[in-house]
Amino acid sequence: MNIIMFIVDALRPDHLSANGYARATSPNMDRLAEEGTSFSNAYCPFPWTNSSILSAFTGVYPHNHGVRLVSNNKFNESVTTLPEILKSHGFRNAYLDVDVLSEPAMKKGFQEFNPLRWKIENKIKRSIYKIFNPKNFLGLTEQHTGIAIRWIKKHSGDKFFLCHHPIDLHWPYWPPKPYDHMFDSGYKGSHDFNTLAGGKLARGDVLFGHVKFQKEEMEHAIAHYDGAIKYVDTQIGRILDTLKEIGLEDETLVILTSDHGENFGEHDFYFQHAASLYEPSIRIPLIFKHPRLVPKGKIIKQRVQNIDIMPTIMDMLNVPLIDRIDGISLLPLLKGETLKCREFIFAESLEEHFKGHKRIFFPGIKGKWRTMIIGDWKIIYIPHPQNDIFELYNLKDDPDEKNNLISKEKEIASEMKKRILEFLKQQSNEGDADLSSMDDKSKKLLRELGYME
């Protein structure tokens, strides 16, 4: 069995047409849902790329694998990654993205991780592309998909694992033509989302709602984001068609997911994801497709996390897990069997290093938000020097988290506080990113992606 995992950066599941979205953003991803099984309540454990993907690869929460900060991380070397296990069982592994990931632990187990020939090709094409598209530094997924297709054909006789990570949905939302105006051809305002609302803004002012955007500006930003979905979806379709053409469709497990979601003004968070833990940040799509192992057209509503991906793959391959992990195999659910609901969903935010976050009160790990979901109840914990802040929501009755019940549902609030604080006792609260030690290239990239002022 071969494995292809699409990790579409910053993809909100509620923007897929298969999930009822009004725009036709995702015909090929919809095809995966129709031919496979979709988990409609899937979550990431950390709304930031490196930490979330490593959780998908290891089956453990970030506080157990160790990558919890923008920099200055120490990966837990006792943790084994999915690519390492697959490599030991004869798989050829490759990871392909736009070369934005610098976390060394991401490369463990991959024989090819954006190898030099891909980087050279990427640099040449990117330089040419920027001449004609100076605002767009991301829209190279078409070229990367061509590389992926050639790699699949080259290794069609091997067992392989390909992780394809398109990043075009990430801010600053600049898909290539014609996708940039596919959903708002009549817009006449600024196309730079840091100059909306009348002038050049600090990134923190944009992220945390210090300015108010006009309705047409927000609609334009979302239209660009949706255009990026359609662009990436087209490239996913090329790979799916290739599998069919070369006779590997029935021999390949296809997984579609994301590393995190994205905010478009919910709770006054704009054009970002890492600084909060409301549903738009941590909800992700999760689809499995395999003709023999996965039923067609099934939707599973049970709450799951991306830490469940790794043990599910191992279960499908009949490979026993040696390490203790936090995730559980979803194969019983895929088979239609009953599975005890996981005890809880847990997530933590990124540490904050922007000026202007109104609700981060400590530096580093100590100031992170945390959330826990048990059943339909969700608690958010925000550390504060005087009185810690808690928010409580019933996701069944209030999926948009508009009604904080922390003062009304006192018994439930007390139990949820107890559960999350007990869980946090198992984690280290020490550590902070050391941005001063970062090289200029990494800082430049973080600024381009909107993670630094």
mmCIF file of C-alpha atoms in Angstrom, residues 9-240:
data_model
loop_
_atom_site.group_PDB
_atom_site.id
_atom_site.type_symbol
_atom_site.label_atom_id
_atom_site.label_comp_id
_atom_site.label_asym_id
_atom_site.label_seq_id
_atom_site.Cartn_x
_atom_site.Cartn_y
_atom_site.Cartn_z
ATOM 1 C CA ASP A 9 -1.954 24.706 4.981
ATOM 2 C CA ALA A 10 -4.578 26.833 6.804
ATOM 3 C CA LEU A 11 -7.562 25.043 5.238
ATOM 4 C CA ARG A 12 -10.845 25.681 7.030
ATOM 5 C CA PRO A 13 -13.233 22.732 6.601
ATOM 6 C CA ASP A 14 -16.234 25.063 6.409
ATOM 7 C CA HIS A 15 -14.819 26.529 3.167
ATOM 8 C CA LEU A 16 -15.059 23.214 1.307
ATOM 9 C CA SER A 17 -18.048 22.878 -0.987
ATOM 10 C CA ALA A 18 -18.475 19.273 0.195
ATOM 11 C CA ASN A 19 -19.297 20.715 3.621
ATOM 12 C CA GLY A 20 -21.995 23.010 2.293
ATOM 13 C CA TYR A 21 -19.932 26.081 1.440
ATOM 14 C CA ALA A 22 -21.704 28.283 -1.109
ATOM 15 C CA ARG A 23 -18.725 28.662 -3.453
ATOM 16 C CA ALA A 24 -17.470 25.800 -5.617
ATOM 17 C CA THR A 25 -14.008 25.835 -4.090
ATOM 18 C CA SER A 26 -13.086 22.163 -3.945
ATOM 19 C CA PRO A 27 -14.407 19.711 -6.573
ATOM 20 C CA ASN A 28 -11.406 17.373 -6.244
ATOM 21 C CA MET A 29 -11.354 17.417 -2.461
ATOM 22 C CA ASP A 30 -15.108 16.813 -2.647
ATOM 23 C CA ARG A 31 -14.341 13.787 -4.805
ATOM 24 C CA LEU A 32 -12.099 12.443 -2.051
ATOM 25 C CA ALA A 33 -14.925 12.882 0.452
ATOM 26 C CA GLU A 34 -17.384 11.109 -1.858
ATOM 27 C CA GLU A 35 -14.993 8.202 -2.438
ATOM 28 C CA GLY A 36 -13.797 8.024 1.159
ATOM 29 C CA THR A 37 -14.756 8.886 4.720
ATOM 30 C CA SER A 38 -14.754 12.374 6.191
ATOM 31 C CA PHE A 39 -14.409 13.277 9.875
ATOM 32 C CA SER A 40 -16.546 16.367 10.358
ATOM 33 C CA ASN A 41 -15.188 17.258 13.815
ATOM 34 C CA ALA A 42 -11.415 16.986 13.495
ATOM 35 C CA TYR A 43 -8.996 19.208 15.388
ATOM 36 C CA CYS A 44 -5.326 20.098 15.405
ATOM 37 C CA PRO A 45 -3.547 20.202 18.789
ATOM 38 C CA PHE A 46 -1.656 23.404 17.976
ATOM 39 C CA PRO A 47 -2.603 25.981 15.302
ATOM 40 C CA TRP A 48 0.918 26.373 13.930
ATOM 41 C CA THR A 49 2.544 24.396 11.140
ATOM 42 C CA ASN A 50 5.618 22.684 12.580
ATOM 43 C CA SER A 51 4.018 21.695 15.869
ATOM 44 C CA SER A 52 0.811 20.435 14.288
ATOM 45 C CA ILE A 53 2.452 18.401 11.522
ATOM 46 C CA LEU A 54 4.861 16.816 13.983
ATOM 47 C CA SER A 55 1.855 15.779 16.069
ATOM 48 C CA ALA A 56 0.340 14.173 12.966
ATOM 49 C CA PHE A 57 3.642 12.372 12.309
ATOM 50 C CA THR A 58 4.226 11.227 15.903
ATOM 51 C CA GLY A 59 0.755 10.704 17.361
ATOM 52 C CA VAL A 60 1.631 12.806 20.415
ATOM 53 C CA TYR A 61 0.769 16.274 21.668
ATOM 54 C CA PRO A 62 3.343 19.071 21.222
ATOM 55 C CA HIS A 63 4.208 19.084 24.921
ATOM 56 C CA ASN A 64 5.336 15.472 24.425
ATOM 57 C CA HIS A 65 7.293 15.895 21.170
ATOM 58 C CA GLY A 66 8.826 19.186 22.310
ATOM 59 C CA VAL A 67 8.199 21.566 19.384
ATOM 60 C CA ARG A 68 6.076 24.290 20.976
ATOM 61 C CA LEU A 69 7.754 27.584 20.030
ATOM 62 C CA VAL A 70 8.644 29.611 16.947
ATOM 63 C CA SER A 71 12.306 28.860 17.699
ATOM 64 C CA ASN A 72 14.529 27.417 20.430
ATOM 65 C CA ASN A 73 12.777 24.026 20.379
ATOM 66 C CA LYS A 74 14.201 20.714 21.545
ATOM 67 C CA PHE A 75 12.570 17.725 19.886
ATOM 68 C CA ASN A 76 12.088 14.699 22.128
ATOM 69 C CA GLU A 77 14.427 12.185 20.489
ATOM 70 C CA SER A 78 12.696 9.271 22.205
ATOM 71 C CA VAL A 79 9.650 9.911 20.011
ATOM 72 C CA THR A 80 9.510 7.976 16.728
ATOM 73 C CA THR A 81 7.950 9.592 13.660
ATOM 74 C CA LEU A 82 5.666 8.051 11.057
ATOM 75 C CA PRO A 83 8.254 8.466 8.254
ATOM 76 C CA GLU A 84 10.878 6.704 10.386
ATOM 77 C CA ILE A 85 8.575 3.734 10.943
ATOM 78 C CA LEU A 86 7.583 3.577 7.277
ATOM 79 C CA LYS A 87 11.228 3.780 6.200
ATOM 80 C CA SER A 88 12.066 0.823 8.453
ATOM 81 C CA HIS A 89 9.323 -1.139 6.655
ATOM 82 C CA GLY A 90 10.689 -0.463 3.180
ATOM 83 C CA PHE A 91 8.833 2.705 2.194
ATOM 84 C CA ARG A 92 10.370 5.424 0.055
ATOM 85 C CA ASN A 93 9.446 8.746 1.710
ATOM 86 C CA ALA A 94 9.351 12.280 0.317
ATOM 87 C CA TYR A 95 8.152 15.617 1.685
ATOM 88 C CA LEU A 96 7.403 18.468 -0.692
ATOM 89 C CA ASP A 97 6.482 22.054 0.166
ATOM 90 C CA VAL A 98 7.766 25.550 -0.640
ATOM 91 C CA ASP A 99 10.771 25.068 1.640
ATOM 92 C CA VAL A 100 9.375 27.086 4.534
ATOM 93 C CA LEU A 101 10.017 24.541 7.267
ATOM 94 C CA SER A 102 13.299 24.749 9.122
ATOM 95 C CA GLU A 103 12.488 22.498 12.087
ATOM 96 C CA PRO A 104 15.055 19.642 11.865
ATOM 97 C CA ALA A 105 12.660 17.106 13.387
ATOM 98 C CA MET A 106 10.387 17.516 10.356
ATOM 99 C CA LYS A 107 12.975 15.746 8.208
ATOM 100 C CA LYS A 108 13.284 12.583 10.297
ATOM 101 C CA GLY A 109 12.622 9.472 8.205
ATOM 102 C CA PHE A 110 12.375 11.197 4.826
ATOM 103 C CA GLN A 111 14.880 10.106 2.198
ATOM 104 C CA GLU A 112 13.871 13.158 0.169
ATOM 105 C CA PHE A 113 12.866 16.349 1.981
ATOM 106 C CA ASN A 114 12.788 19.206 -0.505
ATOM 107 C CA PRO A 115 16.055 17.799 -1.930
ATOM 108 C CA LEU A 116 18.620 20.070 -3.542
ATOM 109 C CA ARG A 117 17.430 19.533 -7.114
ATOM 110 C CA TRP A 118 13.890 20.493 -6.050
ATOM 111 C CA LYS A 119 15.217 23.573 -4.220
ATOM 112 C CA ILE A 120 17.186 24.698 -7.276
ATOM 113 C CA GLU A 121 14.172 24.209 -9.534
ATOM 114 C CA ASN A 122 12.003 26.017 -6.993
ATOM 115 C CA LYS A 123 14.413 28.972 -6.735
ATOM 116 C CA ILE A 124 14.688 29.413 -10.503
ATOM 117 C CA LYS A 125 10.954 29.188 -11.123
ATOM 118 C CA ARG A 126 10.172 31.363 -8.120
ATOM 119 C CA SER A 127 12.526 34.080 -9.384
ATOM 120 C CA ILE A 128 10.865 34.007 -12.805
ATOM 121 C CA TYR A 129 7.409 33.872 -11.259
ATOM 122 C CA LYS A 130 8.022 36.939 -9.072
ATOM 123 C CA ILE A 131 8.882 39.045 -12.139
ATOM 124 C CA PHE A 132 5.319 38.633 -13.366
ATOM 125 C CA ASN A 133 3.654 38.202 -9.965
ATOM 126 C CA PRO A 134 5.645 40.425 -7.570
ATOM 127 C CA LYS A 135 3.070 40.207 -4.794
ATOM 128 C CA ASN A 136 2.832 36.437 -4.825
ATOM 129 C CA PHE A 137 5.662 34.539 -3.177
ATOM 130 C CA LEU A 138 3.752 31.326 -2.660
ATOM 131 C CA GLY A 139 1.936 30.361 -5.854
ATOM 132 C CA LEU A 140 4.246 27.595 -6.974
ATOM 133 C CA THR A 141 2.107 24.628 -6.016
ATOM 134 C CA GLU A 142 1.517 23.945 -9.714
ATOM 135 C CA GLN A 143 5.259 23.433 -10.224
ATOM 136 C CA HIS A 144 5.587 21.395 -7.033
ATOM 137 C CA THR A 145 2.714 19.203 -8.124
ATOM 138 C CA GLY A 146 4.553 18.496 -11.357
ATOM 139 C CA ILE A 147 7.575 17.447 -9.298
ATOM 140 C CA ALA A 148 5.340 15.252 -7.133
ATOM 141 C CA ILE A 149 3.827 13.564 -10.193
ATOM 142 C CA ARG A 150 7.259 12.785 -11.615
ATOM 143 C CA TRP A 151 8.332 11.391 -8.239
ATOM 144 C CA ILE A 152 5.231 9.171 -8.020
ATOM 145 C CA LYS A 153 5.843 7.796 -11.506
ATOM 146 C CA LYS A 154 9.514 7.185 -10.726
ATOM 147 C CA HIS A 155 8.633 5.207 -7.588
ATOM 148 C CA SER A 156 5.480 3.533 -8.890
ATOM 149 C CA GLY A 157 7.088 0.139 -8.350
ATOM 150 C CA ASP A 158 8.028 0.915 -4.740
ATOM 151 C CA LYS A 159 6.037 1.313 -1.568
ATOM 152 C CA PHE A 160 6.024 5.062 -1.059
ATOM 153 C CA PHE A 161 4.857 7.796 1.299
ATOM 154 C CA LEU A 162 4.488 11.261 -0.199
ATOM 155 C CA CYS A 163 3.567 14.242 1.941
ATOM 156 C CA HIS A 164 2.487 17.201 -0.199
ATOM 157 C CA HIS A 165 2.082 20.472 1.709
ATOM 158 C CA PRO A 166 0.634 23.329 -0.390
ATOM 159 C CA ILE A 167 0.890 26.627 1.474
ATOM 160 C CA ASP A 168 -1.065 28.954 -0.834
ATOM 161 C CA LEU A 169 -3.980 29.402 1.590
ATOM 162 C CA HIS A 170 -1.658 30.983 4.140
ATOM 163 C CA TRP A 171 -1.665 34.761 4.497
ATOM 164 C CA PRO A 172 -1.093 36.929 2.394
ATOM 165 C CA TYR A 173 -3.669 35.077 0.212
ATOM 166 C CA TRP A 174 -2.194 35.671 -3.233
ATOM 167 C CA PRO A 175 -3.213 32.803 -5.527
ATOM 168 C CA PRO A 176 -2.050 33.043 -9.137
ATOM 169 C CA LYS A 177 -4.266 34.200 -11.966
ATOM 170 C CA PRO A 178 -7.115 33.504 -12.670
ATOM 171 C CA TYR A 179 -7.785 32.295 -9.125
ATOM 172 C CA ASP A 180 -6.992 35.684 -7.560
ATOM 173 C CA HIS A 181 -10.209 37.232 -8.906
ATOM 174 C CA MET A 182 -12.261 34.086 -9.421
ATOM 175 C CA PHE A 183 -14.718 34.991 -6.672
ATOM 176 C CA ASP A 184 -14.675 38.831 -6.603
ATOM 177 C CA SER A 185 -13.917 40.163 -10.064
ATOM 178 C CA GLY A 186 -15.472 43.561 -9.303
ATOM 179 C CA TYR A 187 -13.398 44.550 -6.264
ATOM 180 C CA LYS A 188 -11.618 47.928 -6.712
ATOM 181 C CA GLY A 189 -9.830 48.489 -3.375
ATOM 182 C CA SER A 190 -6.402 47.602 -2.007
ATOM 183 C CA HIS A 191 -5.117 44.082 -2.520
ATOM 184 C CA ASP A 192 -2.560 44.313 0.283
ATOM 185 C CA PHE A 193 -4.192 43.080 3.476
ATOM 186 C CA ASN A 194 -1.795 45.114 5.603
ATOM 187 C CA THR A 195 -2.914 48.375 3.950
ATOM 188 C CA LEU A 196 -6.629 47.841 4.291
ATOM 189 C CA ALA A 197 -8.594 50.302 6.442
ATOM 190 C CA GLY A 198 -6.835 53.293 4.952
ATOM 191 C CA GLY A 199 -3.105 52.970 5.528
ATOM 192 C CA LYS A 200 -0.032 50.859 6.146
ATOM 193 C CA LEU A 201 -0.550 48.922 9.353
ATOM 194 C CA ALA A 202 1.663 47.019 11.741
ATOM 195 C CA ARG A 203 1.021 43.294 11.460
ATOM 196 C CA GLY A 204 -0.147 43.179 15.077
ATOM 197 C CA ASP A 205 -2.723 45.903 14.394
ATOM 198 C CA VAL A 206 -4.145 43.734 11.624
ATOM 199 C CA LEU A 207 -4.112 40.456 13.555
ATOM 200 C CA PHE A 208 -5.823 41.631 16.690
ATOM 201 C CA GLY A 209 -8.570 43.863 15.360
ATOM 202 C CA HIS A 210 -7.106 47.229 16.355
ATOM 203 C CA VAL A 211 -8.613 48.589 13.152
ATOM 204 C CA LYS A 212 -11.997 47.821 11.672
ATOM 205 C CA PHE A 213 -12.194 46.555 8.126
ATOM 206 C CA GLN A 214 -14.935 47.470 5.714
ATOM 207 C CA LYS A 215 -17.324 44.729 4.666
ATOM 208 C CA GLU A 216 -16.029 44.744 1.089
ATOM 209 C CA GLU A 217 -12.434 44.466 2.344
ATOM 210 C CA MET A 218 -13.244 41.383 4.405
ATOM 211 C CA GLU A 219 -15.183 39.868 1.517
ATOM 212 C CA HIS A 220 -12.211 40.478 -0.767
ATOM 213 C CA ALA A 221 -9.771 38.801 1.636
ATOM 214 C CA ILE A 222 -12.044 35.776 1.937
ATOM 215 C CA ALA A 223 -12.504 35.651 -1.836
ATOM 216 C CA HIS A 224 -8.723 35.517 -2.291
ATOM 217 C CA TYR A 225 -8.527 32.744 0.288
ATOM 218 C CA ASP A 226 -11.268 30.825 -1.525
ATOM 219 C CA GLY A 227 -9.463 31.330 -4.819
ATOM 220 C CA ALA A 228 -6.367 29.793 -3.248
ATOM 221 C CA ILE A 229 -8.445 26.777 -2.201
ATOM 222 C CA LYS A 230 -9.631 26.318 -5.784
ATOM 223 C CA TYR A 231 -6.046 26.641 -7.050
ATOM 224 C CA VAL A 232 -4.731 24.009 -4.628
ATOM 225 C CA ASP A 233 -7.732 21.793 -5.315
ATOM 226 C CA THR A 234 -6.875 21.810 -9.021
ATOM 227 C CA GLN A 235 -3.355 20.603 -8.229
ATOM 228 C CA ILE A 236 -4.665 17.862 -5.935
ATOM 229 C CA GLY A 237 -6.858 16.746 -8.822
ATOM 230 C CA ARG A 238 -3.787 16.363 -11.035
ATOM 231 C CA ILE A 239 -2.220 13.940 -8.562
ATOM 232 C CA LEU A 240 -5.445 11.972 -8.126
#
